[in-house]
Amino acid sequence: SSAVVQLSAVGPGAGGQNEDCSATGFLINEDGYILTNAHVVETSRKCLSQSPGAKLMARFPRQPSAGAHTEELNATPRESNAIGPAISCDVVGVDTVHDLAVLKSERVPRDYQDGPKLPFALLSTGHPPAGTEVKVTGHPGSSWDAVTQSGKIVARNKVAILARSDEPIETLVVNIPLKRGSSGSPVYLETTGAVVGVVEAQYTWNSFQTLAVPTRFAIDLLNRLGVKWHSESP
């Protein structure tokens, strides 16, 4: 969960009124590469359509200070002053069929330039069955602090996830109801923390369930782009 970042784009949209588009992403290596949804990128571009040169921003968690006490490490972001800087991101590549996108922060946060490496998520290459216990960490409802929820994978279905595409793809169905802003959140194993999916949207047929894109499609995209990622230990 320490690898989760909040993504936001604030600016005058096509109608000229100020819009705030927010979502979630997560770091997949120590160089500042972020995985999220393609529709997050598309929505942010609409939000910033009247702001030439404006970019999607990623807000990183702040590194705990050296020798931090247990109370500080266990504190909420507000209590520990753990809210890090917002850094603009470039779009490295997208996969519109599987609704995935890779971003790259323009720089590494200052906290990590001379100290420890950026935290990043490990990606699972497995195929977790129904019943697997998972967690989701994201920024639902534009929440300032990251929120973690627990649940299970209840099914693996083929669904056409984008309105403009009739091509059904394999998805994970998770019994965790999520709010707007959770798009791009990692779905990760309760046992190892390895990411098995990327939150895509609320399940149309059941508002108490969420669809996620299996990580293997993200791995395919990262490999095509030549972006480094880290797998879970065997």
PDB file of C-alpha atoms in Angstrom:
ATOM      1  CA  SER A   1       0.000   0.000   0.000  1.00  0.00           C
ATOM      2  CA  SER A   2       2.979   2.352   0.452  1.00  0.00           C
ATOM      3  CA  ALA A   3       3.404   2.311  -3.348  1.00  0.00           C
ATOM      4  CA  VAL A   4      -0.047   3.828  -3.968  1.00  0.00           C
ATOM      5  CA  VAL A   5      -0.243   7.390  -5.326  1.00  0.00           C
ATOM      6  CA  GLN A   6      -3.150   9.742  -5.836  1.00  0.00           C
ATOM      7  CA  LEU A   7      -3.552  11.038  -9.387  1.00  0.00           C
ATOM      8  CA  SER A   8      -5.257  14.362 -10.079  1.00  0.00           C
ATOM      9  CA  ALA A   9      -5.860  16.852 -12.849  1.00  0.00           C
ATOM     10  CA  VAL A  10      -7.408  20.213 -12.029  1.00  0.00           C
ATOM     11  CA  GLY A  11      -8.230  22.721 -14.734  1.00  0.00           C
ATOM     12  CA  PRO A  12     -10.896  24.283 -16.956  1.00  0.00           C
ATOM     13  CA  GLY A  13     -12.486  21.531 -19.034  1.00  0.00           C
ATOM     14  CA  ALA A  14     -14.210  21.782 -22.385  1.00  0.00           C
ATOM     15  CA  GLY A  15     -17.099  23.755 -20.871  1.00  0.00           C
ATOM     16  CA  GLY A  16     -14.764  26.356 -19.387  1.00  0.00           C
ATOM     17  CA  GLN A  17     -15.676  25.452 -15.817  1.00  0.00           C
ATOM     18  CA  ASN A  18     -13.064  24.247 -13.361  1.00  0.00           C
ATOM     19  CA  GLU A  19     -13.013  20.467 -13.048  1.00  0.00           C
ATOM     20  CA  ASP A  20     -11.234  18.182 -10.609  1.00  0.00           C
ATOM     21  CA  CYS A  21     -10.467  14.712 -11.951  1.00  0.00           C
ATOM     22  CA  SER A  22      -8.921  12.328  -9.463  1.00  0.00           C
ATOM     23  CA  ALA A  23      -8.014   8.649  -9.474  1.00  0.00           C
ATOM     24  CA  THR A  24      -5.405   6.220  -8.167  1.00  0.00           C
ATOM     25  CA  GLY A  25      -2.219   4.613  -9.442  1.00  0.00           C
ATOM     26  CA  PHE A  26       0.668   2.649  -7.987  1.00  0.00           C
ATOM     27  CA  LEU A  27       4.423   2.529  -8.466  1.00  0.00           C
ATOM     28  CA  ILE A  28       5.819  -0.546 -10.231  1.00  0.00           C
ATOM     29  CA  ASN A  29       9.533   0.283  -9.927  1.00  0.00           C
ATOM     30  CA  GLU A  30      11.951   2.566  -8.099  1.00  0.00           C
ATOM     31  CA  ASP A  31      12.289   4.932 -11.080  1.00  0.00           C
ATOM     32  CA  GLY A  32       8.847   6.508 -10.720  1.00  0.00           C
ATOM     33  CA  TYR A  33       6.834   4.472 -13.233  1.00  0.00           C
ATOM     34  CA  ILE A  34       3.149   4.257 -12.349  1.00  0.00           C
ATOM     35  CA  LEU A  35       0.407   1.884 -13.449  1.00  0.00           C
ATOM     36  CA  THR A  36      -3.208   3.065 -13.749  1.00  0.00           C
ATOM     37  CA  ASN A  37      -6.158   2.946 -16.185  1.00  0.00           C
ATOM     38  CA  ALA A  38      -6.261   4.266 -19.731  1.00  0.00           C
ATOM     39  CA  HIS A  39      -9.583   5.948 -18.963  1.00  0.00           C
ATOM     40  CA  VAL A  40      -7.871   7.892 -16.153  1.00  0.00           C
ATOM     41  CA  VAL A  41      -5.537   9.425 -18.729  1.00  0.00           C
ATOM     42  CA  GLU A  42      -8.422  10.123 -21.101  1.00  0.00           C
ATOM     43  CA  THR A  43     -10.499  11.778 -18.382  1.00  0.00           C
ATOM     44  CA  SER A  44      -7.580  13.930 -17.211  1.00  0.00           C
ATOM     45  CA  ARG A  45      -6.992  15.180 -20.756  1.00  0.00           C
ATOM     46  CA  LYS A  46     -10.619  16.282 -20.967  1.00  0.00           C
ATOM     47  CA  CYS A  47     -10.299  17.971 -17.586  1.00  0.00           C
ATOM     48  CA  LEU A  48      -7.192  19.839 -18.779  1.00  0.00           C
ATOM     49  CA  SER A  49      -8.402  20.488 -22.338  1.00  0.00           C
ATOM     50  CA  GLN A  50      -8.291  24.276 -21.868  1.00  0.00           C
ATOM     51  CA  SER A  51      -4.921  24.254 -20.073  1.00  0.00           C
ATOM     52  CA  PRO A  52      -2.154  23.825 -22.682  1.00  0.00           C
ATOM     53  CA  GLY A  53       0.860  22.033 -21.259  1.00  0.00           C
ATOM     54  CA  ALA A  54      -0.883  20.973 -18.041  1.00  0.00           C
ATOM     55  CA  LYS A  55      -0.295  17.393 -16.958  1.00  0.00           C
ATOM     56  CA  LEU A  56      -1.686  14.710 -14.723  1.00  0.00           C
ATOM     57  CA  MET A  57      -0.147  14.977 -11.254  1.00  0.00           C
ATOM     58  CA  ALA A  58       0.859  12.179  -8.886  1.00  0.00           C
ATOM     59  CA  ARG A  59       0.950  12.805  -5.133  1.00  0.00           C
ATOM     60  CA  PHE A  60       3.553  10.581  -3.488  1.00  0.00           C
ATOM     61  CA  PRO A  61       3.661   9.411   0.133  1.00  0.00           C
ATOM     62  CA  ARG A  62       6.403  11.030   2.174  1.00  0.00           C
ATOM     63  CA  GLN A  63       9.253   8.851   3.405  1.00  0.00           C
ATOM     64  CA  PRO A  64       9.198   8.443   7.240  1.00  0.00           C
ATOM     65  CA  SER A  65      12.110  10.225   8.859  1.00  0.00           C
ATOM     66  CA  ALA A  66      15.202   8.241   9.832  1.00  0.00           C
ATOM     67  CA  GLY A  67      14.900   6.723  13.294  1.00  0.00           C
ATOM     68  CA  ALA A  68      11.160   7.308  13.335  1.00  0.00           C
ATOM     69  CA  HIS A  69       9.364   6.079  16.436  1.00  0.00           C
ATOM     70  CA  THR A  70       6.715   3.371  16.231  1.00  0.00           C
ATOM     71  CA  GLU A  71       4.000   5.982  16.811  1.00  0.00           C
ATOM     72  CA  GLU A  72       5.132   7.921  13.743  1.00  0.00           C
ATOM     73  CA  LEU A  73       5.329   4.841  11.535  1.00  0.00           C
ATOM     74  CA  ASN A  74       1.813   3.780  12.556  1.00  0.00           C
ATOM     75  CA  ALA A  75       0.288   7.248  12.334  1.00  0.00           C
ATOM     76  CA  THR A  76      -2.126   8.340   9.642  1.00  0.00           C
ATOM     77  CA  PRO A  77      -0.689  10.581   6.878  1.00  0.00           C
ATOM     78  CA  ARG A  78      -2.108  13.731   8.511  1.00  0.00           C
ATOM     79  CA  GLU A  79      -0.696  12.837  11.915  1.00  0.00           C
ATOM     80  CA  SER A  80       2.775  12.015  10.619  1.00  0.00           C
ATOM     81  CA  ASN A  81       2.980  14.823   8.049  1.00  0.00           C
ATOM     82  CA  ALA A  82       3.397  12.047   5.467  1.00  0.00           C
ATOM     83  CA  ILE A  83       1.723  13.888   2.605  1.00  0.00           C
ATOM     84  CA  GLY A  84       4.354  14.198  -0.098  1.00  0.00           C
ATOM     85  CA  PRO A  85       4.649  16.486  -3.119  1.00  0.00           C
ATOM     86  CA  ALA A  86       2.535  16.385  -6.278  1.00  0.00           C
ATOM     87  CA  ILE A  87       4.729  15.743  -9.318  1.00  0.00           C
ATOM     88  CA  SER A  88       3.647  15.968 -12.955  1.00  0.00           C
ATOM     89  CA  CYS A  89       3.681  12.806 -15.049  1.00  0.00           C
ATOM     90  CA  ASP A  90       4.215  11.915 -18.694  1.00  0.00           C
ATOM     91  CA  VAL A  91       2.178   9.213 -20.412  1.00  0.00           C
ATOM     92  CA  VAL A  92       4.512   6.398 -21.505  1.00  0.00           C
ATOM     93  CA  GLY A  93       1.938   4.144 -23.148  1.00  0.00           C
ATOM     94  CA  VAL A  94      -1.651   2.891 -23.031  1.00  0.00           C
ATOM     95  CA  ASP A  95      -3.555  -0.310 -23.742  1.00  0.00           C
ATOM     96  CA  THR A  96      -7.108   0.771 -24.554  1.00  0.00           C
ATOM     97  CA  VAL A  97      -8.411  -2.800 -24.961  1.00  0.00           C
ATOM     98  CA  HIS A  98      -7.522  -3.674 -21.361  1.00  0.00           C
ATOM     99  CA  ASP A  99      -7.908  -0.098 -20.056  1.00  0.00           C
ATOM    100  CA  LEU A 100      -4.343   0.184 -18.755  1.00  0.00           C
ATOM    101  CA  ALA A 101      -1.816   3.022 -18.838  1.00  0.00           C
ATOM    102  CA  VAL A 102       1.777   3.548 -17.772  1.00  0.00           C
ATOM    103  CA  LEU A 103       2.948   6.944 -16.497  1.00  0.00           C
ATOM    104  CA  LYS A 104       6.376   8.260 -15.547  1.00  0.00           C
ATOM    105  CA  SER A 105       6.875  10.968 -12.942  1.00  0.00           C
ATOM    106  CA  GLU A 106       9.085  13.793 -14.193  1.00  0.00           C
ATOM    107  CA  ARG A 107      11.321  13.428 -11.162  1.00  0.00           C
ATOM    108  CA  VAL A 108      11.757  11.343  -8.051  1.00  0.00           C
ATOM    109  CA  PRO A 109      10.442  13.023  -4.875  1.00  0.00           C
ATOM    110  CA  ARG A 110      13.145  14.808  -2.908  1.00  0.00           C
ATOM    111  CA  ASP A 111      12.712  12.434   0.037  1.00  0.00           C
ATOM    112  CA  TYR A 112      13.986   9.598  -2.148  1.00  0.00           C
ATOM    113  CA  GLN A 113      16.744  11.323  -4.128  1.00  0.00           C
ATOM    114  CA  ASP A 114      19.516  10.747  -1.587  1.00  0.00           C
ATOM    115  CA  GLY A 115      17.930   8.177   0.687  1.00  0.00           C
ATOM    116  CA  PRO A 116      15.961   4.956   0.315  1.00  0.00           C
ATOM    117  CA  LYS A 117      14.453   3.916  -2.984  1.00  0.00           C
ATOM    118  CA  LEU A 118      10.859   4.617  -3.863  1.00  0.00           C
ATOM    119  CA  PRO A 119       8.533   1.882  -2.604  1.00  0.00           C
ATOM    120  CA  PHE A 120       7.015  -0.165  -5.414  1.00  0.00           C
ATOM    121  CA  ALA A 121       4.509  -2.978  -5.778  1.00  0.00           C
ATOM    122  CA  LEU A 122       5.420  -6.513  -6.801  1.00  0.00           C
ATOM    123  CA  LEU A 123       3.383  -7.909  -9.691  1.00  0.00           C
ATOM    124  CA  SER A 124       1.997 -11.432  -9.570  1.00  0.00           C
ATOM    125  CA  THR A 125       2.278 -13.667 -12.632  1.00  0.00           C
ATOM    126  CA  GLY A 126      -0.200 -16.174 -11.208  1.00  0.00           C
ATOM    127  CA  HIS A 127      -3.923 -16.741 -11.752  1.00  0.00           C
ATOM    128  CA  PRO A 128      -5.625 -16.468  -8.355  1.00  0.00           C
ATOM    129  CA  PRO A 129      -8.852 -18.486  -8.213  1.00  0.00           C
ATOM    130  CA  ALA A 130     -12.216 -17.475  -6.807  1.00  0.00           C
ATOM    131  CA  GLY A 131     -12.077 -17.344  -3.043  1.00  0.00           C
ATOM    132  CA  THR A 132      -8.608 -15.762  -2.896  1.00  0.00           C
ATOM    133  CA  GLU A 133      -8.432 -13.117  -0.168  1.00  0.00           C
ATOM    134  CA  VAL A 134      -7.284  -9.706  -1.429  1.00  0.00           C
ATOM    135  CA  LYS A 135      -6.989  -6.072  -0.426  1.00  0.00           C
ATOM    136  CA  VAL A 136      -7.497  -2.858  -2.392  1.00  0.00           C
ATOM    137  CA  THR A 137      -5.809   0.437  -1.516  1.00  0.00           C
ATOM    138  CA  GLY A 138      -6.836   3.634  -3.263  1.00  0.00           C
ATOM    139  CA  HIS A 139      -8.198   7.167  -3.007  1.00  0.00           C
ATOM    140  CA  PRO A 140     -11.986   6.799  -3.340  1.00  0.00           C
ATOM    141  CA  GLY A 141     -14.053   9.947  -3.433  1.00  0.00           C
ATOM    142  CA  SER A 142     -10.908  12.090  -3.819  1.00  0.00           C
ATOM    143  CA  SER A 143      -9.920  11.142  -0.266  1.00  0.00           C
ATOM    144  CA  TRP A 144      -6.712  12.800   0.869  1.00  0.00           C
ATOM    145  CA  ASP A 145      -5.599   9.681   2.736  1.00  0.00           C
ATOM    146  CA  ALA A 146      -5.343   6.269   1.097  1.00  0.00           C
ATOM    147  CA  VAL A 147      -8.074   3.813   2.080  1.00  0.00           C
ATOM    148  CA  THR A 148      -7.554   0.031   2.306  1.00  0.00           C
ATOM    149  CA  GLN A 149     -10.412  -2.482   2.089  1.00  0.00           C
ATOM    150  CA  SER A 150     -10.407  -6.269   2.299  1.00  0.00           C
ATOM    151  CA  GLY A 151     -12.433  -8.822   0.358  1.00  0.00           C
ATOM    152  CA  LYS A 152     -12.230 -11.810  -1.952  1.00  0.00           C
ATOM    153  CA  ILE A 153     -12.090 -12.615  -5.629  1.00  0.00           C
ATOM    154  CA  VAL A 154     -15.547 -14.062  -6.279  1.00  0.00           C
ATOM    155  CA  ALA A 155     -15.245 -14.835 -10.009  1.00  0.00           C
ATOM    156  CA  ARG A 156     -13.193 -14.557 -13.178  1.00  0.00           C
ATOM    157  CA  ASN A 157     -15.485 -13.374 -15.989  1.00  0.00           C
ATOM    158  CA  LYS A 158     -15.117 -12.154 -19.551  1.00  0.00           C
ATOM    159  CA  VAL A 159     -16.575  -8.667 -19.888  1.00  0.00           C
ATOM    160  CA  ALA A 160     -16.386  -5.871 -22.471  1.00  0.00           C
ATOM    161  CA  ILE A 161     -15.117  -3.214 -20.070  1.00  0.00           C
ATOM    162  CA  LEU A 162     -15.195  -0.220 -22.416  1.00  0.00           C
ATOM    163  CA  ALA A 163     -18.342   1.135 -24.037  1.00  0.00           C
ATOM    164  CA  ARG A 164     -16.575   1.658 -27.364  1.00  0.00           C
ATOM    165  CA  SER A 165     -15.279  -1.912 -27.470  1.00  0.00           C
ATOM    166  CA  ASP A 166     -17.347  -5.068 -27.926  1.00  0.00           C
ATOM    167  CA  GLU A 167     -14.329  -7.268 -27.229  1.00  0.00           C
ATOM    168  CA  PRO A 168     -14.781  -9.097 -23.904  1.00  0.00           C
ATOM    169  CA  ILE A 169     -11.648  -9.573 -21.831  1.00  0.00           C
ATOM    170  CA  GLU A 170     -10.875 -11.602 -18.747  1.00  0.00           C
ATOM    171  CA  THR A 171     -11.586  -9.709 -15.530  1.00  0.00           C
ATOM    172  CA  LEU A 172     -11.482 -10.368 -11.810  1.00  0.00           C
ATOM    173  CA  VAL A 173     -14.691  -9.746  -9.867  1.00  0.00           C
ATOM    174  CA  VAL A 174     -13.970  -8.598  -6.304  1.00  0.00           C
ATOM    175  CA  ASN A 175     -16.607  -8.286  -3.559  1.00  0.00           C
ATOM    176  CA  ILE A 176     -15.440  -4.824  -2.505  1.00  0.00           C
ATOM    177  CA  PRO A 177     -17.702  -1.834  -3.311  1.00  0.00           C
ATOM    178  CA  LEU A 178     -15.569   1.096  -4.408  1.00  0.00           C
ATOM    179  CA  LYS A 179     -16.322   4.751  -5.042  1.00  0.00           C
ATOM    180  CA  ARG A 180     -15.325   7.068  -7.856  1.00  0.00           C
ATOM    181  CA  GLY A 181     -11.601   7.820  -7.646  1.00  0.00           C
ATOM    182  CA  SER A 182     -10.650   4.190  -7.014  1.00  0.00           C
ATOM    183  CA  SER A 183      -9.854   3.529 -10.683  1.00  0.00           C
ATOM    184  CA  GLY A 184      -6.259   2.346 -11.023  1.00  0.00           C
ATOM    185  CA  SER A 185      -6.008   0.988  -7.473  1.00  0.00           C
ATOM    186  CA  PRO A 186      -3.997  -2.212  -6.953  1.00  0.00           C
ATOM    187  CA  VAL A 187      -5.779  -5.421  -6.005  1.00  0.00           C
ATOM    188  CA  TYR A 188      -3.209  -7.399  -4.051  1.00  0.00           C
ATOM    189  CA  LEU A 189      -2.944 -10.690  -2.189  1.00  0.00           C
ATOM    190  CA  GLU A 190      -3.703 -10.679   1.520  1.00  0.00           C
ATOM    191  CA  THR A 191      -0.833 -13.129   2.075  1.00  0.00           C
ATOM    192  CA  THR A 192       2.092 -11.717   0.067  1.00  0.00           C
ATOM    193  CA  GLY A 193       1.047  -8.225  -1.025  1.00  0.00           C
ATOM    194  CA  ALA A 194       1.699  -9.075  -4.695  1.00  0.00           C
ATOM    195  CA  VAL A 195      -0.632  -7.252  -7.102  1.00  0.00           C
ATOM    196  CA  VAL A 196      -3.017  -9.506  -9.029  1.00  0.00           C
ATOM    197  CA  GLY A 197      -5.220  -6.868 -10.657  1.00  0.00           C
ATOM    198  CA  VAL A 198      -5.863  -3.210 -11.406  1.00  0.00           C
ATOM    199  CA  VAL A 199      -9.256  -1.774 -10.432  1.00  0.00           C
ATOM    200  CA  GLU A 200     -11.207  -0.823 -13.544  1.00  0.00           C
ATOM    201  CA  ALA A 201     -14.763   0.070 -12.487  1.00  0.00           C
ATOM    202  CA  GLN A 202     -17.789  -0.834 -10.429  1.00  0.00           C
ATOM    203  CA  TYR A 203     -19.432  -4.006 -11.728  1.00  0.00           C
ATOM    204  CA  THR A 204     -22.473  -2.965 -13.789  1.00  0.00           C
ATOM    205  CA  TRP A 205     -24.603  -5.870 -12.580  1.00  0.00           C
ATOM    206  CA  ASN A 206     -23.762  -5.552  -8.884  1.00  0.00           C
ATOM    207  CA  SER A 207     -22.874  -2.241  -7.233  1.00  0.00           C
ATOM    208  CA  PHE A 208     -21.307  -4.115  -4.303  1.00  0.00           C
ATOM    209  CA  GLN A 209     -18.677  -5.673  -6.553  1.00  0.00           C
ATOM    210  CA  THR A 210     -15.742  -4.291  -8.528  1.00  0.00           C
ATOM    211  CA  LEU A 211     -14.096  -5.325 -11.793  1.00  0.00           C
ATOM    212  CA  ALA A 212     -10.315  -5.491 -12.014  1.00  0.00           C
ATOM    213  CA  VAL A 213      -7.996  -6.166 -14.953  1.00  0.00           C
ATOM    214  CA  PRO A 214      -5.643  -9.118 -14.273  1.00  0.00           C
ATOM    215  CA  THR A 215      -2.021  -8.102 -13.776  1.00  0.00           C
ATOM    216  CA  ARG A 216      -0.818 -10.304 -16.637  1.00  0.00           C
ATOM    217  CA  PHE A 217      -2.215  -7.788 -19.138  1.00  0.00           C
ATOM    218  CA  ALA A 218      -0.285  -5.021 -17.368  1.00  0.00           C
ATOM    219  CA  ILE A 219       2.883  -7.122 -17.514  1.00  0.00           C
ATOM    220  CA  ASP A 220       2.383  -7.569 -21.266  1.00  0.00           C
ATOM    221  CA  LEU A 221       2.088  -3.781 -21.675  1.00  0.00           C
ATOM    222  CA  LEU A 222       5.160  -3.087 -19.531  1.00  0.00           C
ATOM    223  CA  ASN A 223       7.195  -5.604 -21.515  1.00  0.00           C
ATOM    224  CA  ARG A 224       6.126  -4.039 -24.824  1.00  0.00           C
ATOM    225  CA  LEU A 225       7.157  -0.617 -23.523  1.00  0.00           C
ATOM    226  CA  GLY A 226      10.443  -1.910 -22.122  1.00  0.00           C
ATOM    227  CA  VAL A 227       9.559  -0.755 -18.601  1.00  0.00           C
ATOM    228  CA  LYS A 228      11.128  -2.593 -15.670  1.00  0.00           C
ATOM    229  CA  TRP A 229       8.844  -4.313 -13.183  1.00  0.00           C
ATOM    230  CA  HIS A 230       9.371  -6.623 -10.241  1.00  0.00           C
ATOM    231  CA  SER A 231       7.703  -9.992  -9.721  1.00  0.00           C
ATOM    232  CA  GLU A 232       6.770 -11.593  -6.429  1.00  0.00           C
ATOM    233  CA  SER A 233       9.287 -14.031  -4.985  1.00  0.00           C
ATOM    234  CA  PRO A 234       8.661 -17.625  -6.124  1.00  0.00           C
TER     235      PRO A 234
END
